[in-house]
């Protein structure tokens, strides 16, 4: 009880930089959107666009995990299994260990989501490359389902952690602030890096929108020789499919 009261009285400091926060919510948006459009042929371009966006986000997070701010770096929160088990035991015993950044159990969720995100986008790209074997499509769906399950576990962990520490962890991912002492705060939020990342994502989406098929089914701009595995290839295939339908009529 004394530890909880201490944590409750602790000041809120800047822990999560802007790139980490923007990455987090863009991943939420992209995975949710990709999952909801996975069975829709009409929204297939949206599904592919969000999937490729996820691939770029995962790549960015790996780089940021190596050279980002203090609590974004993997070295600051990735610990051995014993540390994760100890943390979980503390939560169960209502004596949780407070961590300014990710806790040791949450670290495994972060690594798992990054690994599954990479696997989902890789298998999706291979499926989009051409005549992929059926097992590859099933692997894509299996990895996506596993990622959804891990997201559910992650959300549950956030709820439990928020209750155990009496700290709103969801709000912290918006504001960037958590409980801690002033000397534990990061010095800069790196807003410029986050703005560049957001501009890159929005620019990619805008490019895709301009090259998307029109309402009549004809693409706005289709490369004459789109490379396999690109969205242009999907657009070319869509145009060919529409042309075939016209010939049948």
mmCIF file with all atom_site columns, N, CA and C in Angstrom, residues 203-245:
data_model
loop_
_atom_site.group_PDB
_atom_site.id
_atom_site.type_symbol
_atom_site.label_atom_id
_atom_site.label_alt_id
_atom_site.label_comp_id
_atom_site.label_asym_id
_atom_site.label_entity_id
_atom_site.label_seq_id
_atom_site.pdbx_PDB_ins_code
_atom_site.Cartn_x
_atom_site.Cartn_y
_atom_site.Cartn_z
_atom_site.occupancy
_atom_site.B_iso_or_equiv
_atom_site.pdbx_formal_charge
_atom_site.auth_seq_id
_atom_site.auth_comp_id
_atom_site.auth_asym_id
_atom_site.auth_atom_id
_atom_site.pdbx_PDB_model_num
ATOM 1   N N  . UNK A 1 203 ? 1.951   10.703 -47.227 1.00 0.00 ? 203 UNK A N  1
ATOM 2   C CA . UNK A 1 203 ? 2.347   10.826 -48.615 1.00 0.00 ? 203 UNK A CA 1
ATOM 3   C C  . UNK A 1 203 ? 2.148   9.524  -49.371 1.00 0.00 ? 203 UNK A C  1
ATOM 4   N N  . UNK A 1 204 ? 2.495   8.414  -48.724 1.00 0.00 ? 204 UNK A N  1
ATOM 5   C CA . UNK A 1 204 ? 2.303   7.083  -49.329 1.00 0.00 ? 204 UNK A CA 1
ATOM 6   C C  . UNK A 1 204 ? 0.830   6.811  -49.562 1.00 0.00 ? 204 UNK A C  1
ATOM 7   N N  . UNK A 1 205 ? -0.003  7.147  -48.585 1.00 0.00 ? 205 UNK A N  1
ATOM 8   C CA . UNK A 1 205 ? -1.444  6.960  -48.741 1.00 0.00 ? 205 UNK A CA 1
ATOM 9   C C  . UNK A 1 205 ? -1.985  7.835  -49.863 1.00 0.00 ? 205 UNK A C  1
ATOM 10  N N  . UNK A 1 206 ? -1.524  9.069  -49.955 1.00 0.00 ? 206 UNK A N  1
ATOM 11  C CA . UNK A 1 206 ? -1.986  9.979  -51.009 1.00 0.00 ? 206 UNK A CA 1
ATOM 12  C C  . UNK A 1 206 ? -1.592  9.448  -52.384 1.00 0.00 ? 206 UNK A C  1
ATOM 13  N N  . UNK A 1 207 ? -0.378  8.929  -52.488 1.00 0.00 ? 207 UNK A N  1
ATOM 14  C CA . UNK A 1 207 ? 0.076   8.357  -53.762 1.00 0.00 ? 207 UNK A CA 1
ATOM 15  C C  . UNK A 1 207 ? -0.794  7.181  -54.154 1.00 0.00 ? 207 UNK A C  1
ATOM 16  N N  . UNK A 1 208 ? -1.106  6.350  -53.185 1.00 0.00 ? 208 UNK A N  1
ATOM 17  C CA . UNK A 1 208 ? -1.957  5.199  -53.453 1.00 0.00 ? 208 UNK A CA 1
ATOM 18  C C  . UNK A 1 208 ? -3.356  5.640  -53.882 1.00 0.00 ? 208 UNK A C  1
ATOM 19  N N  . UNK A 1 209 ? -3.869  6.665  -53.258 1.00 0.00 ? 209 UNK A N  1
ATOM 20  C CA . UNK A 1 209 ? -5.198  7.165  -53.585 1.00 0.00 ? 209 UNK A CA 1
ATOM 21  C C  . UNK A 1 209 ? -5.242  7.661  -55.036 1.00 0.00 ? 209 UNK A C  1
ATOM 22  N N  . UNK A 1 210 ? -4.190  8.353  -55.449 1.00 0.00 ? 210 UNK A N  1
ATOM 23  C CA . UNK A 1 210 ? -4.136  8.880  -56.810 1.00 0.00 ? 210 UNK A CA 1
ATOM 24  C C  . UNK A 1 210 ? -4.018  7.773  -57.843 1.00 0.00 ? 210 UNK A C  1
ATOM 25  N N  . UNK A 1 211 ? -3.428  6.645  -57.451 1.00 0.00 ? 211 UNK A N  1
ATOM 26  C CA . UNK A 1 211 ? -3.245  5.543  -58.381 1.00 0.00 ? 211 UNK A CA 1
ATOM 27  C C  . UNK A 1 211 ? -4.312  4.464  -58.225 1.00 0.00 ? 211 UNK A C  1
ATOM 28  N N  . UNK A 1 212 ? -5.304  4.711  -57.411 1.00 0.00 ? 212 UNK A N  1
ATOM 29  C CA . UNK A 1 212 ? -6.355  3.714  -57.180 1.00 0.00 ? 212 UNK A CA 1
ATOM 30  C C  . UNK A 1 212 ? -7.327  3.670  -58.350 1.00 0.00 ? 212 UNK A C  1
ATOM 31  N N  . UNK A 1 213 ? -8.012  2.540  -58.543 1.00 0.00 ? 213 UNK A N  1
ATOM 32  C CA . UNK A 1 213 ? -9.022  2.464  -59.594 1.00 0.00 ? 213 UNK A CA 1
ATOM 33  C C  . UNK A 1 213 ? -10.129 3.465  -59.340 1.00 0.00 ? 213 UNK A C  1
ATOM 34  N N  . UNK A 1 214 ? -10.661 4.019  -60.416 1.00 0.00 ? 214 UNK A N  1
ATOM 35  C CA . UNK A 1 214 ? -11.770 4.956  -60.270 1.00 0.00 ? 214 UNK A CA 1
ATOM 36  C C  . UNK A 1 214 ? -13.051 4.194  -60.005 1.00 0.00 ? 214 UNK A C  1
ATOM 37  N N  . UNK A 1 215 ? -14.124 4.929  -59.801 1.00 0.00 ? 215 UNK A N  1
ATOM 38  C CA . UNK A 1 215 ? -15.419 4.294  -59.512 1.00 0.00 ? 215 UNK A CA 1
ATOM 39  C C  . UNK A 1 215 ? -15.878 3.400  -60.645 1.00 0.00 ? 215 UNK A C  1
ATOM 40  N N  . UNK A 1 216 ? -15.451 3.703  -61.885 1.00 0.00 ? 216 UNK A N  1
ATOM 41  C CA . UNK A 1 216 ? -15.838 2.896  -63.039 1.00 0.00 ? 216 UNK A CA 1
ATOM 42  C C  . UNK A 1 216 ? -15.008 1.634  -63.164 1.00 0.00 ? 216 UNK A C  1
ATOM 43  N N  . UNK A 1 217 ? -13.968 1.548  -62.333 1.00 0.00 ? 217 UNK A N  1
ATOM 44  C CA . UNK A 1 217 ? -13.130 0.356  -62.352 1.00 0.00 ? 217 UNK A CA 1
ATOM 45  C C  . UNK A 1 217 ? -11.830 0.549  -63.081 1.00 0.00 ? 217 UNK A C  1
ATOM 46  N N  . UNK A 1 218 ? -11.666 1.695  -63.779 1.00 0.00 ? 218 UNK A N  1
ATOM 47  C CA . UNK A 1 218 ? -10.425 1.935  -64.523 1.00 0.00 ? 218 UNK A CA 1
ATOM 48  C C  . UNK A 1 218 ? -9.411  2.629  -63.643 1.00 0.00 ? 218 UNK A C  1
ATOM 49  N N  . UNK A 1 219 ? -8.197  2.144  -63.582 1.00 0.00 ? 219 UNK A N  1
ATOM 50  C CA . UNK A 1 219 ? -7.181  2.793  -62.748 1.00 0.00 ? 219 UNK A CA 1
ATOM 51  C C  . UNK A 1 219 ? -6.880  4.199  -63.238 1.00 0.00 ? 219 UNK A C  1
ATOM 52  N N  . UNK A 1 220 ? -6.524  5.055  -62.333 1.00 0.00 ? 220 UNK A N  1
ATOM 53  C CA . UNK A 1 220 ? -6.154  6.412  -62.704 1.00 0.00 ? 220 UNK A CA 1
ATOM 54  C C  . UNK A 1 220 ? -4.835  6.393  -63.447 1.00 0.00 ? 220 UNK A C  1
ATOM 55  N N  . UNK A 1 221 ? -3.829  5.740  -62.892 1.00 0.00 ? 221 UNK A N  1
ATOM 56  C CA . UNK A 1 221 ? -2.534  5.595  -63.541 1.00 0.00 ? 221 UNK A CA 1
ATOM 57  C C  . UNK A 1 221 ? -2.044  4.181  -63.266 1.00 0.00 ? 221 UNK A C  1
ATOM 58  N N  . UNK A 1 222 ? -1.779  3.436  -64.309 1.00 0.00 ? 222 UNK A N  1
ATOM 59  C CA . UNK A 1 222 ? -1.302  2.060  -64.146 1.00 0.00 ? 222 UNK A CA 1
ATOM 60  C C  . UNK A 1 222 ? 0.031   1.915  -64.853 1.00 0.00 ? 222 UNK A C  1
ATOM 61  N N  . UNK A 1 223 ? 1.089   1.506  -64.138 1.00 0.00 ? 223 UNK A N  1
ATOM 62  C CA . UNK A 1 223 ? 2.382   1.306  -64.793 1.00 0.00 ? 223 UNK A CA 1
ATOM 63  C C  . UNK A 1 223 ? 2.266   0.272  -65.904 1.00 0.00 ? 223 UNK A C  1
ATOM 64  N N  . UNK A 1 224 ? 2.950   0.516  -67.025 1.00 0.00 ? 224 UNK A N  1
ATOM 65  C CA . UNK A 1 224 ? 2.856   -0.412 -68.150 1.00 0.00 ? 224 UNK A CA 1
ATOM 66  C C  . UNK A 1 224 ? 3.542   -1.726 -67.847 1.00 0.00 ? 224 UNK A C  1
ATOM 67  N N  . UNK A 1 225 ? 4.510   -1.710 -66.956 1.00 0.00 ? 225 UNK A N  1
ATOM 68  C CA . UNK A 1 225 ? 5.222   -2.938 -66.597 1.00 0.00 ? 225 UNK A CA 1
ATOM 69  C C  . UNK A 1 225 ? 5.484   -2.926 -65.108 1.00 0.00 ? 225 UNK A C  1
ATOM 70  N N  . UNK A 1 226 ? 4.423   -3.089 -64.360 1.00 0.00 ? 226 UNK A N  1
ATOM 71  C CA . UNK A 1 226 ? 4.549   -3.038 -62.906 1.00 0.00 ? 226 UNK A CA 1
ATOM 72  C C  . UNK A 1 226 ? 5.303   -4.258 -62.410 1.00 0.00 ? 226 UNK A C  1
ATOM 73  N N  . UNK A 1 227 ? 6.195   -4.025 -61.482 1.00 0.00 ? 227 UNK A N  1
ATOM 74  C CA . UNK A 1 227 ? 6.986   -5.126 -60.932 1.00 0.00 ? 227 UNK A CA 1
ATOM 75  C C  . UNK A 1 227 ? 6.134   -6.000 -60.039 1.00 0.00 ? 227 UNK A C  1
ATOM 76  N N  . UNK A 1 228 ? 6.357   -7.335 -60.040 1.00 0.00 ? 228 UNK A N  1
ATOM 77  C CA . UNK A 1 228 ? 5.620   -8.213 -59.133 1.00 0.00 ? 228 UNK A CA 1
ATOM 78  C C  . UNK A 1 228 ? 5.834   -7.805 -57.689 1.00 0.00 ? 228 UNK A C  1
ATOM 79  N N  . UNK A 1 229 ? 4.794   -7.963 -56.893 1.00 0.00 ? 229 UNK A N  1
ATOM 80  C CA . UNK A 1 229 ? 4.914   -7.649 -55.481 1.00 0.00 ? 229 UNK A CA 1
ATOM 81  C C  . UNK A 1 229 ? 4.640   -6.196 -55.165 1.00 0.00 ? 229 UNK A C  1
ATOM 82  N N  . UNK A 1 230 ? 4.276   -5.397 -56.164 1.00 0.00 ? 230 UNK A N  1
ATOM 83  C CA . UNK A 1 230 ? 3.956   -3.997 -55.917 1.00 0.00 ? 230 UNK A CA 1
ATOM 84  C C  . UNK A 1 230 ? 2.462   -3.791 -56.039 1.00 0.00 ? 230 UNK A C  1
ATOM 85  N N  . UNK A 1 231 ? 1.986   -2.676 -55.491 1.00 0.00 ? 231 UNK A N  1
ATOM 86  C CA . UNK A 1 231 ? 0.573   -2.365 -55.625 1.00 0.00 ? 231 UNK A CA 1
ATOM 87  C C  . UNK A 1 231 ? 0.247   -2.095 -57.078 1.00 0.00 ? 231 UNK A C  1
ATOM 88  N N  . UNK A 1 232 ? 1.234   -1.580 -57.836 1.00 0.00 ? 232 UNK A N  1
ATOM 89  C CA . UNK A 1 232 ? 1.018   -1.368 -59.261 1.00 0.00 ? 232 UNK A CA 1
ATOM 90  C C  . UNK A 1 232 ? 0.670   -2.671 -59.969 1.00 0.00 ? 232 UNK A C  1
ATOM 91  N N  . UNK A 1 233 ? 1.305   -3.762 -59.533 1.00 0.00 ? 233 UNK A N  1
ATOM 92  C CA . UNK A 1 233 ? 1.003   -5.059 -60.122 1.00 0.00 ? 233 UNK A CA 1
ATOM 93  C C  . UNK A 1 233 ? -0.436  -5.451 -59.840 1.00 0.00 ? 233 UNK A C  1
ATOM 94  N N  . UNK A 1 234 ? -0.888  -5.145 -58.635 1.00 0.00 ? 234 UNK A N  1
ATOM 95  C CA . UNK A 1 234 ? -2.277  -5.450 -58.300 1.00 0.00 ? 234 UNK A CA 1
ATOM 96  C C  . UNK A 1 234 ? -3.231  -4.636 -59.165 1.00 0.00 ? 234 UNK A C  1
ATOM 97  N N  . UNK A 1 235 ? -2.885  -3.357 -59.396 1.00 0.00 ? 235 UNK A N  1
ATOM 98  C CA . UNK A 1 235 ? -3.726  -2.504 -60.231 1.00 0.00 ? 235 UNK A CA 1
ATOM 99  C C  . UNK A 1 235 ? -3.754  -3.013 -61.672 1.00 0.00 ? 235 UNK A C  1
ATOM 100 N N  . UNK A 1 236 ? -2.593  -3.459 -62.169 1.00 0.00 ? 236 UNK A N  1
ATOM 101 C CA . UNK A 1 236 ? -2.524  -4.001 -63.512 1.00 0.00 ? 236 UNK A CA 1
ATOM 102 C C  . UNK A 1 236 ? -3.394  -5.248 -63.644 1.00 0.00 ? 236 UNK A C  1
ATOM 103 N N  . UNK A 1 237 ? -3.324  -6.111 -62.613 1.00 0.00 ? 237 UNK A N  1
ATOM 104 C CA . UNK A 1 237 ? -4.150  -7.315 -62.617 1.00 0.00 ? 237 UNK A CA 1
ATOM 105 C C  . UNK A 1 237 ? -5.630  -6.957 -62.580 1.00 0.00 ? 237 UNK A C  1
ATOM 106 N N  . UNK A 1 238 ? -5.958  -5.921 -61.811 1.00 0.00 ? 238 UNK A N  1
ATOM 107 C CA . UNK A 1 238 ? -7.347  -5.500 -61.716 1.00 0.00 ? 238 UNK A CA 1
ATOM 108 C C  . UNK A 1 238 ? -7.847  -4.991 -63.068 1.00 0.00 ? 238 UNK A C  1
ATOM 109 N N  . UNK A 1 239 ? -7.003  -4.210 -63.763 1.00 0.00 ? 239 UNK A N  1
ATOM 110 C CA . UNK A 1 239 ? -7.382  -3.707 -65.078 1.00 0.00 ? 239 UNK A CA 1
ATOM 111 C C  . UNK A 1 239 ? -7.583  -4.857 -66.051 1.00 0.00 ? 239 UNK A C  1
ATOM 112 N N  . UNK A 1 240 ? -6.680  -5.841 -66.013 1.00 0.00 ? 240 UNK A N  1
ATOM 113 C CA . UNK A 1 240 ? -6.802  -6.993 -66.898 1.00 0.00 ? 240 UNK A CA 1
ATOM 114 C C  . UNK A 1 240 ? -8.083  -7.747 -66.602 1.00 0.00 ? 240 UNK A C  1
ATOM 115 N N  . UNK A 1 241 ? -8.426  -7.884 -65.311 1.00 0.00 ? 241 UNK A N  1
ATOM 116 C CA . UNK A 1 241 ? -9.644  -8.579 -64.923 1.00 0.00 ? 241 UNK A CA 1
ATOM 117 C C  . UNK A 1 241 ? -10.863 -7.840 -65.463 1.00 0.00 ? 241 UNK A C  1
ATOM 118 N N  . UNK A 1 242 ? -10.857 -6.504 -65.376 1.00 0.00 ? 242 UNK A N  1
ATOM 119 C CA . UNK A 1 242 ? -11.963 -5.703 -65.889 1.00 0.00 ? 242 UNK A CA 1
ATOM 120 C C  . UNK A 1 242 ? -12.058 -5.832 -67.406 1.00 0.00 ? 242 UNK A C  1
ATOM 121 N N  . UNK A 1 243 ? -10.884 -5.842 -68.093 1.00 0.00 ? 243 UNK A N  1
ATOM 122 C CA . UNK A 1 243 ? -10.884 -5.979 -69.539 1.00 0.00 ? 243 UNK A CA 1
ATOM 123 C C  . UNK A 1 243 ? -11.439 -7.333 -69.967 1.00 0.00 ? 243 UNK A C  1
ATOM 124 N N  . UNK A 1 244 ? -11.074 -8.374 -69.203 1.00 0.00 ? 244 UNK A N  1
ATOM 125 C CA . UNK A 1 244 ? -11.587 -9.717 -69.506 1.00 0.00 ? 244 UNK A CA 1
ATOM 126 C C  . UNK A 1 244 ? -13.094 -9.778 -69.363 1.00 0.00 ? 244 UNK A C  1
ATOM 127 N N  . UNK A 1 245 ? -13.609 -9.117 -68.323 1.00 0.00 ? 245 UNK A N  1
ATOM 128 C CA . UNK A 1 245 ? -15.043 -9.085 -68.115 1.00 0.00 ? 245 UNK A CA 1
ATOM 129 C C  . UNK A 1 245 ? -15.733 -8.378 -69.273 1.00 0.00 ? 245 UNK A C  1
#
